[in-house]
Amino acid sequence: MVRKRARTKAGGGTPAHGRLRAALGATTTALLTVTALAALPQTTAHAADTLGAAAAEKGRYFGAAVAANRLGEAPYVETLDREFNSVTAENEMKWDALEPRRGTFLFSRADQIFDHARSRGMDVRGHTLVWHSQLPSWVSGLGTTELRSAMNNHITQVMTHYKGEIHSWDVVNEAFQDGGSGARRNSPFQSKLGNGFIEEAFRTARAADPAAKLCYNDYNTDGVNAKSNAVYDMVKDFTSRGVPIDCVGFQSHFNSNSPVPSDYRANLQRFADLGVDVQITELDIEGSGQAQATDYGNVVRACLAVTRCTGITVWGIPDKYSWRPSGTPLLFDNDYAKKPAYDAVLGALGGTTDPDDPDDPGTPGAGCTATYTTAEQWGSGYNGRVTITAGSSPITGWSVDVTMTSPQKVLSVWNGSPTWDSGGNVMTVRPSWNGSLAAGASTGFGFTVSGGASPPPQVGACTAS
Ligand code: XIL
């Protein structure tokens, strides 16, 4: 197993331009009259052009679930190494893979993923120590005393093997029931050890590897509902009693039956307000085209709006290897081409595709760039300006998503035509009339925002047509 000193965490610092904006915001809010400011460039011509690099500029990681048996496939590995800076083993660190027989630990396949990631400086999320599924039958057959000892031994052995090298561990996965009951899910752990098994698992985990962030991970907890309320109450109880817990993972498997909830950001925020990190741990969204892209962009923007949302992991790389392949829920198609969802994620992260990159032809965002400046700022608002510049080819139209942070509201838009998402905080701006631009030529639009002089809006990638 390759060991590597923990790399400088992406989440470590405020980017220099962020601090500058914060400082200027504080000064100018004190002024009662409108004050013209020197333009503050917030996206540059050198914006990051991969998911990992763009996320790192926002102080986050961007990860993927990886399967050991795909690591021999060149385009899979190229895409992984180029785009992602965090990795989760899709199955290889689960109990049935690591301890198929009591006391026999098999780490080689998990280590393949771990070594690949750590030797390239990527973070590793550990998934998962205590879960009712992918659990070998010998565990379910144990009596209470033996089960307690097997659970604690499993946690200790696995965490010790990777001690100091795992960024976050999903200590307990999916311990709550679906539906409105808010009850614990029935499992060997629940039925034999009772409610206390979760607390016991977290305490054992802290002792085994004090450097790892300890997470509770679940699905259908992405919005405010009975299940997420039950998890919330548990986390609140843990933090108030000093039970070690550092983060909550939101799996975020979405489809038409389980769409991205409108209160996703608010739900992440209420957990963060308990004093834990939140992470989006298994993101995939069934669908295609612009609708899927919009959903992905909204998820990323929700995470960015929550300071303690420290990173996002998508649950696979190309659609064909997704656990739900018919739903084409991922960011890359079967040939590893970037889907519109990819561009939406990169744009939401503040990155941009390179218009001159021959490997990246014709993707939305490739034909133009969007550059944001705050033109004027006053106590309770500001004027923003977005400059649109065509790439090396002429374009006939463009669009850009601009996201405001509540309670900010856009009062007016000039030289551009906005449409609003249902939540009312994302406007998609297109040309008011003729959107044609010659190669390299620029145009722009402006808007007035009330409801706070900061933070500035998030401006996505420019999409050319
Ligand atoms: C899934 C894997 O993607 C599949 O390959 C496997 O057959 C079943 O498990 N919640 C979790 C993940 O926490 O571990 C699951 O992963 C998806 C749902």
PDB file of N, CA, C and O in Angstrom, residues 99-153:
ATOM      1  N   GLU A  99     -13.803  -8.268   4.681  1.00  0.00           N
ATOM      2  CA  GLU A  99     -13.734  -9.333   5.713  1.00  0.00           C
ATOM      3  C   GLU A  99     -14.804 -10.390   5.401  1.00  0.00           C
ATOM      4  O   GLU A  99     -15.785 -10.530   6.134  1.00  0.00           O
ATOM      5  N   PRO A 100     -14.592 -11.127   4.303  1.00  0.00           N
ATOM      6  CA  PRO A 100     -15.631 -12.079   3.885  1.00  0.00           C
ATOM      7  C   PRO A 100     -15.792 -13.229   4.882  1.00  0.00           C
ATOM      8  O   PRO A 100     -16.878 -13.798   4.975  1.00  0.00           O
ATOM      9  N   ARG A 101     -14.727 -13.563   5.581  1.00  0.00           N
ATOM     10  CA  ARG A 101     -14.812 -14.562   6.659  1.00  0.00           C
ATOM     11  C   ARG A 101     -14.298 -13.897   7.936  1.00  0.00           C
ATOM     12  O   ARG A 101     -13.430 -13.016   7.879  1.00  0.00           O
ATOM     13  N   ARG A 102     -14.824 -14.314   9.050  1.00  0.00           N
ATOM     14  CA  ARG A 102     -14.488 -13.625  10.306  1.00  0.00           C
ATOM     15  C   ARG A 102     -12.980 -13.633  10.544  1.00  0.00           C
ATOM     16  O   ARG A 102     -12.337 -14.681  10.539  1.00  0.00           O
ATOM     17  N   GLY A 103     -12.423 -12.448  10.679  1.00  0.00           N
ATOM     18  CA  GLY A 103     -11.003 -12.328  10.999  1.00  0.00           C
ATOM     19  C   GLY A 103     -10.080 -12.436   9.801  1.00  0.00           C
ATOM     20  O   GLY A 103      -8.876 -12.267   9.933  1.00  0.00           O
ATOM     21  N   THR A 104     -10.622 -12.715   8.614  1.00  0.00           N
ATOM     22  CA  THR A 104      -9.782 -12.766   7.401  1.00  0.00           C
ATOM     23  C   THR A 104     -10.001 -11.480   6.601  1.00  0.00           C
ATOM     24  O   THR A 104     -11.085 -11.280   6.038  1.00  0.00           O
ATOM     25  N   PHE A 105      -8.984 -10.645   6.598  1.00  0.00           N
ATOM     26  CA  PHE A 105      -9.114  -9.351   5.914  1.00  0.00           C
ATOM     27  C   PHE A 105      -8.386  -9.394   4.574  1.00  0.00           C
ATOM     28  O   PHE A 105      -7.226  -9.796   4.510  1.00  0.00           O
ATOM     29  N   LEU A 106      -9.090  -9.013   3.526  1.00  0.00           N
ATOM     30  CA  LEU A 106      -8.526  -9.018   2.172  1.00  0.00           C
ATOM     31  C   LEU A 106      -8.504  -7.583   1.651  1.00  0.00           C
ATOM     32  O   LEU A 106      -9.543  -7.038   1.292  1.00  0.00           O
ATOM     33  N   PHE A 107      -7.329  -6.978   1.634  1.00  0.00           N
ATOM     34  CA  PHE A 107      -7.259  -5.561   1.277  1.00  0.00           C
ATOM     35  C   PHE A 107      -6.806  -5.310  -0.160  1.00  0.00           C
ATOM     36  O   PHE A 107      -6.730  -4.161  -0.571  1.00  0.00           O
ATOM     37  N   SER A 108      -6.469  -6.368  -0.921  1.00  0.00           N
ATOM     38  CA  SER A 108      -5.731  -6.077  -2.156  1.00  0.00           C
ATOM     39  C   SER A 108      -6.536  -5.253  -3.164  1.00  0.00           C
ATOM     40  O   SER A 108      -6.003  -4.324  -3.766  1.00  0.00           O
ATOM     41  N   ARG A 109      -7.810  -5.532  -3.331  1.00  0.00           N
ATOM     42  CA  ARG A 109      -8.565  -4.759  -4.329  1.00  0.00           C
ATOM     43  C   ARG A 109      -8.832  -3.328  -3.842  1.00  0.00           C
ATOM     44  O   ARG A 109      -8.765  -2.368  -4.606  1.00  0.00           O
ATOM     45  N   ALA A 110      -9.107  -3.201  -2.586  1.00  0.00           N
ATOM     46  CA  ALA A 110      -9.278  -1.852  -2.027  1.00  0.00           C
ATOM     47  C   ALA A 110      -7.971  -1.070  -2.133  1.00  0.00           C
ATOM     48  O   ALA A 110      -7.961   0.113  -2.493  1.00  0.00           O
ATOM     49  N   ASP A 111      -6.859  -1.758  -1.870  1.00  0.00           N
ATOM     50  CA  ASP A 111      -5.558  -1.089  -1.947  1.00  0.00           C
ATOM     51  C   ASP A 111      -5.239  -0.630  -3.364  1.00  0.00           C
ATOM     52  O   ASP A 111      -4.553   0.380  -3.555  1.00  0.00           O
ATOM     53  N   GLN A 112      -5.702  -1.385  -4.358  1.00  0.00           N
ATOM     54  CA  GLN A 112      -5.473  -0.963  -5.750  1.00  0.00           C
ATOM     55  C   GLN A 112      -6.049   0.433  -5.981  1.00  0.00           C
ATOM     56  O   GLN A 112      -5.406   1.292  -6.577  1.00  0.00           O
ATOM     57  N   ILE A 113      -7.255   0.632  -5.517  1.00  0.00           N
ATOM     58  CA  ILE A 113      -7.902   1.944  -5.681  1.00  0.00           C
ATOM     59  C   ILE A 113      -7.195   2.981  -4.819  1.00  0.00           C
ATOM     60  O   ILE A 113      -6.862   4.076  -5.266  1.00  0.00           O
ATOM     61  N   PHE A 114      -6.957   2.606  -3.569  1.00  0.00           N
ATOM     62  CA  PHE A 114      -6.301   3.511  -2.624  1.00  0.00           C
ATOM     63  C   PHE A 114      -4.932   3.952  -3.166  1.00  0.00           C
ATOM     64  O   PHE A 114      -4.611   5.145  -3.190  1.00  0.00           O
ATOM     65  N   ASP A 115      -4.138   2.996  -3.626  1.00  0.00           N
ATOM     66  CA  ASP A 115      -2.790   3.322  -4.118  1.00  0.00           C
ATOM     67  C   ASP A 115      -2.850   4.217  -5.351  1.00  0.00           C
ATOM     68  O   ASP A 115      -2.067   5.156  -5.489  1.00  0.00           O
ATOM     69  N   HIS A 116      -3.777   3.882  -6.248  1.00  0.00           N
ATOM     70  CA  HIS A 116      -3.905   4.700  -7.456  1.00  0.00           C
ATOM     71  C   HIS A 116      -4.168   6.154  -7.063  1.00  0.00           C
ATOM     72  O   HIS A 116      -3.540   7.086  -7.568  1.00  0.00           O
ATOM     73  N   ALA A 117      -5.093   6.329  -6.131  1.00  0.00           N
ATOM     74  CA  ALA A 117      -5.496   7.679  -5.738  1.00  0.00           C
ATOM     75  C   ALA A 117      -4.370   8.387  -4.980  1.00  0.00           C
ATOM     76  O   ALA A 117      -3.975   9.507  -5.330  1.00  0.00           O
ATOM     77  N   ARG A 118      -3.845   7.752  -3.951  1.00  0.00           N
ATOM     78  CA  ARG A 118      -2.884   8.448  -3.083  1.00  0.00           C
ATOM     79  C   ARG A 118      -1.581   8.736  -3.799  1.00  0.00           C
ATOM     80  O   ARG A 118      -0.955   9.758  -3.550  1.00  0.00           O
ATOM     81  N   SER A 119      -1.176   7.847  -4.721  1.00  0.00           N
ATOM     82  CA  SER A 119       0.087   8.107  -5.427  1.00  0.00           C
ATOM     83  C   SER A 119      -0.062   9.287  -6.384  1.00  0.00           C
ATOM     84  O   SER A 119       0.926   9.824  -6.859  1.00  0.00           O
ATOM     85  N   ARG A 120      -1.280   9.684  -6.658  1.00  0.00           N
ATOM     86  CA  ARG A 120      -1.522  10.865  -7.500  1.00  0.00           C
ATOM     87  C   ARG A 120      -1.995  12.063  -6.680  1.00  0.00           C
ATOM     88  O   ARG A 120      -2.483  13.049  -7.242  1.00  0.00           O
ATOM     89  N   GLY A 121      -1.913  11.957  -5.382  1.00  0.00           N
ATOM     90  CA  GLY A 121      -2.270  13.099  -4.530  1.00  0.00           C
ATOM     91  C   GLY A 121      -3.761  13.309  -4.352  1.00  0.00           C
ATOM     92  O   GLY A 121      -4.191  14.363  -3.877  1.00  0.00           O
ATOM     93  N   MET A 122      -4.569  12.314  -4.769  1.00  0.00           N
ATOM     94  CA  MET A 122      -6.014  12.476  -4.575  1.00  0.00           C
ATOM     95  C   MET A 122      -6.387  12.100  -3.139  1.00  0.00           C
ATOM     96  O   MET A 122      -5.734  11.261  -2.526  1.00  0.00           O
ATOM     97  N   ASP A 123      -7.478  12.672  -2.652  1.00  0.00           N
ATOM     98  CA  ASP A 123      -8.051  12.258  -1.373  1.00  0.00           C
ATOM     99  C   ASP A 123      -8.776  10.932  -1.553  1.00  0.00           C
ATOM    100  O   ASP A 123      -9.226  10.608  -2.655  1.00  0.00           O
ATOM    101  N   VAL A 124      -8.936  10.198  -0.448  1.00  0.00           N
ATOM    102  CA  VAL A 124      -9.761   8.979  -0.487  1.00  0.00           C
ATOM    103  C   VAL A 124     -10.856   9.100   0.566  1.00  0.00           C
ATOM    104  O   VAL A 124     -10.587   9.445   1.721  1.00  0.00           O
ATOM    105  N   ARG A 125     -12.100   8.862   0.141  1.00  0.00           N
ATOM    106  CA  ARG A 125     -13.225   8.730   1.079  1.00  0.00           C
ATOM    107  C   ARG A 125     -13.387   7.247   1.374  1.00  0.00           C
ATOM    108  O   ARG A 125     -13.465   6.442   0.451  1.00  0.00           O
ATOM    109  N   GLY A 126     -13.487   6.888   2.624  1.00  0.00           N
ATOM    110  CA  GLY A 126     -13.696   5.489   2.991  1.00  0.00           C
ATOM    111  C   GLY A 126     -15.180   5.179   3.016  1.00  0.00           C
ATOM    112  O   GLY A 126     -15.966   5.878   3.657  1.00  0.00           O
ATOM    113  N   HIS A 127     -15.568   4.112   2.339  1.00  0.00           N
ATOM    114  CA  HIS A 127     -17.001   3.759   2.239  1.00  0.00           C
ATOM    115  C   HIS A 127     -17.110   2.250   2.235  1.00  0.00           C
ATOM    116  O   HIS A 127     -16.622   1.644   1.311  1.00  0.00           O
ATOM    117  N   THR A 128     -17.670   1.641   3.163  1.00  0.00           N
ATOM    118  CA  THR A 128     -18.308   2.113   4.394  1.00  0.00           C
ATOM    119  C   THR A 128     -18.136   1.032   5.461  1.00  0.00           C
ATOM    120  O   THR A 128     -18.042  -0.151   5.121  1.00  0.00           O
ATOM    121  N   LEU A 129     -18.109   1.393   6.749  1.00  0.00           N
ATOM    122  CA  LEU A 129     -17.743   0.425   7.778  1.00  0.00           C
ATOM    123  C   LEU A 129     -18.911  -0.409   8.287  1.00  0.00           C
ATOM    124  O   LEU A 129     -18.809  -1.629   8.389  1.00  0.00           O
ATOM    125  N   VAL A 130     -20.024   0.230   8.633  1.00  0.00           N
ATOM    126  CA  VAL A 130     -21.159  -0.512   9.218  1.00  0.00           C
ATOM    127  C   VAL A 130     -22.403  -0.229   8.385  1.00  0.00           C
ATOM    128  O   VAL A 130     -22.883   0.908   8.338  1.00  0.00           O
ATOM    129  N   TRP A 131     -22.886  -1.265   7.710  1.00  0.00           N
ATOM    130  CA  TRP A 131     -24.017  -1.125   6.790  1.00  0.00           C
ATOM    131  C   TRP A 131     -24.746  -2.470   6.750  1.00  0.00           C
ATOM    132  O   TRP A 131     -24.103  -3.522   6.785  1.00  0.00           O
ATOM    133  N   HIS A 132     -26.070  -2.418   6.633  1.00  0.00           N
ATOM    134  CA  HIS A 132     -26.837  -3.678   6.616  1.00  0.00           C
ATOM    135  C   HIS A 132     -26.665  -4.425   5.299  1.00  0.00           C
ATOM    136  O   HIS A 132     -26.942  -5.614   5.215  1.00  0.00           O
ATOM    137  N   SER A 133     -26.235  -3.718   4.247  1.00  0.00           N
ATOM    138  CA  SER A 133     -26.161  -4.330   2.919  1.00  0.00           C
ATOM    139  C   SER A 133     -24.707  -4.695   2.596  1.00  0.00           C
ATOM    140  O   SER A 133     -23.784  -4.157   3.203  1.00  0.00           O
ATOM    141  N   GLN A 134     -24.529  -5.597   1.641  1.00  0.00           N
ATOM    142  CA  GLN A 134     -23.189  -6.075   1.298  1.00  0.00           C
ATOM    143  C   GLN A 134     -22.434  -6.476   2.581  1.00  0.00           C
ATOM    144  O   GLN A 134     -21.263  -6.164   2.777  1.00  0.00           O
ATOM    145  N   LEU A 135     -23.221  -7.148   3.426  1.00  0.00           N
ATOM    146  CA  LEU A 135     -22.739  -7.615   4.722  1.00  0.00           C
ATOM    147  C   LEU A 135     -22.667  -9.138   4.640  1.00  0.00           C
ATOM    148  O   LEU A 135     -23.653  -9.773   4.273  1.00  0.00           O
ATOM    149  N   PRO A 136     -21.525  -9.758   4.962  1.00  0.00           N
ATOM    150  CA  PRO A 136     -21.452 -11.220   4.837  1.00  0.00           C
ATOM    151  C   PRO A 136     -22.409 -11.902   5.813  1.00  0.00           C
ATOM    152  O   PRO A 136     -22.667 -11.385   6.898  1.00  0.00           O
ATOM    153  N   SER A 137     -22.875 -13.093   5.424  1.00  0.00           N
ATOM    154  CA  SER A 137     -23.899 -13.742   6.247  1.00  0.00           C
ATOM    155  C   SER A 137     -23.355 -14.143   7.618  1.00  0.00           C
ATOM    156  O   SER A 137     -24.119 -14.249   8.568  1.00  0.00           O
ATOM    157  N   TRP A 138     -22.040 -14.343   7.733  1.00  0.00           N
ATOM    158  CA  TRP A 138     -21.531 -14.732   9.061  1.00  0.00           C
ATOM    159  C   TRP A 138     -21.815 -13.642  10.093  1.00  0.00           C
ATOM    160  O   TRP A 138     -22.012 -13.940  11.274  1.00  0.00           O
ATOM    161  N   VAL A 139     -21.881 -12.389   9.651  1.00  0.00           N
ATOM    162  CA  VAL A 139     -22.117 -11.305  10.609  1.00  0.00           C
ATOM    163  C   VAL A 139     -23.554 -11.364  11.116  1.00  0.00           C
ATOM    164  O   VAL A 139     -23.807 -11.288  12.326  1.00  0.00           O
ATOM    165  N   SER A 140     -24.487 -11.543  10.170  1.00  0.00           N
ATOM    166  CA  SER A 140     -25.900 -11.553  10.592  1.00  0.00           C
ATOM    167  C   SER A 140     -26.207 -12.740  11.502  1.00  0.00           C
ATOM    168  O   SER A 140     -27.175 -12.699  12.258  1.00  0.00           O
ATOM    169  N   GLY A 141     -25.384 -13.783  11.426  1.00  0.00           N
ATOM    170  CA  GLY A 141     -25.647 -14.968  12.247  1.00  0.00           C
ATOM    171  C   GLY A 141     -25.148 -14.857  13.682  1.00  0.00           C
ATOM    172  O   GLY A 141     -25.449 -15.720  14.509  1.00  0.00           O
ATOM    173  N   LEU A 142     -24.411 -13.815  14.023  1.00  0.00           N
ATOM    174  CA  LEU A 142     -23.809 -13.739  15.366  1.00  0.00           C
ATOM    175  C   LEU A 142     -24.817 -13.306  16.434  1.00  0.00           C
ATOM    176  O   LEU A 142     -25.766 -12.573  16.150  1.00  0.00           O
ATOM    177  N   GLY A 143     -24.573 -13.729  17.649  1.00  0.00           N
ATOM    178  CA  GLY A 143     -25.355 -13.251  18.793  1.00  0.00           C
ATOM    179  C   GLY A 143     -24.845 -11.876  19.229  1.00  0.00           C
ATOM    180  O   GLY A 143     -23.833 -11.384  18.731  1.00  0.00           O
ATOM    181  N   THR A 144     -25.544 -11.282  20.203  1.00  0.00           N
ATOM    182  CA  THR A 144     -25.277  -9.888  20.578  1.00  0.00           C
ATOM    183  C   THR A 144     -23.813  -9.617  20.950  1.00  0.00           C
ATOM    184  O   THR A 144     -23.180  -8.708  20.402  1.00  0.00           O
ATOM    185  N   THR A 145     -23.277 -10.404  21.837  1.00  0.00           N
ATOM    186  CA  THR A 145     -21.916 -10.124  22.317  1.00  0.00           C
ATOM    187  C   THR A 145     -20.897 -10.275  21.196  1.00  0.00           C
ATOM    188  O   THR A 145     -20.002  -9.439  21.020  1.00  0.00           O
ATOM    189  N   GLU A 146     -21.046 -11.322  20.422  1.00  0.00           N
ATOM    190  CA  GLU A 146     -20.117 -11.571  19.317  1.00  0.00           C
ATOM    191  C   GLU A 146     -20.264 -10.505  18.225  1.00  0.00           C
ATOM    192  O   GLU A 146     -19.293 -10.102  17.600  1.00  0.00           O
ATOM    193  N   LEU A 147     -21.486 -10.085  17.987  1.00  0.00           N
ATOM    194  CA  LEU A 147     -21.708  -9.064  16.955  1.00  0.00           C
ATOM    195  C   LEU A 147     -21.036  -7.750  17.359  1.00  0.00           C
ATOM    196  O   LEU A 147     -20.394  -7.089  16.536  1.00  0.00           O
ATOM    197  N   ARG A 148     -21.170  -7.396  18.620  1.00  0.00           N
ATOM    198  CA  ARG A 148     -20.532  -6.156  19.100  1.00  0.00           C
ATOM    199  C   ARG A 148     -19.027  -6.252  18.904  1.00  0.00           C
ATOM    200  O   ARG A 148     -18.395  -5.342  18.362  1.00  0.00           O
ATOM    201  N   SER A 149     -18.472  -7.361  19.273  1.00  0.00           N
ATOM    202  CA  SER A 149     -17.021  -7.501  19.147  1.00  0.00           C
ATOM    203  C   SER A 149     -16.607  -7.557  17.674  1.00  0.00           C
ATOM    204  O   SER A 149     -15.604  -6.952  17.283  1.00  0.00           O
ATOM    205  N   ALA A 150     -17.393  -8.192  16.815  1.00  0.00           N
ATOM    206  CA  ALA A 150     -17.056  -8.251  15.381  1.00  0.00           C
ATOM    207  C   ALA A 150     -17.157  -6.863  14.753  1.00  0.00           C
ATOM    208  O   ALA A 150     -16.327  -6.476  13.910  1.00  0.00           O
ATOM    209  N   MET A 151     -18.168  -6.093  15.133  1.00  0.00           N
ATOM    210  CA  MET A 151     -18.322  -4.741  14.573  1.00  0.00           C
ATOM    211  C   MET A 151     -17.134  -3.867  14.964  1.00  0.00           C
ATOM    212  O   MET A 151     -16.511  -3.208  14.124  1.00  0.00           O
ATOM    213  N   ASN A 152     -16.800  -3.879  16.235  1.00  0.00           N
ATOM    214  CA  ASN A 152     -15.702  -3.026  16.680  1.00  0.00           C
ATOM    215  C   ASN A 152     -14.372  -3.477  16.092  1.00  0.00           C
ATOM    216  O   ASN A 152     -13.529  -2.658  15.718  1.00  0.00           O
ATOM    217  N   ASN A 153     -14.210  -4.799  15.965  1.00  0.00           N
ATOM    218  CA  ASN A 153     -12.967  -5.301  15.369  1.00  0.00           C
ATOM    219  C   ASN A 153     -12.874  -4.922  13.891  1.00  0.00           C
ATOM    220  O   ASN A 153     -11.813  -4.513  13.412  1.00  0.00           O
TER     221      ASN A 153
END
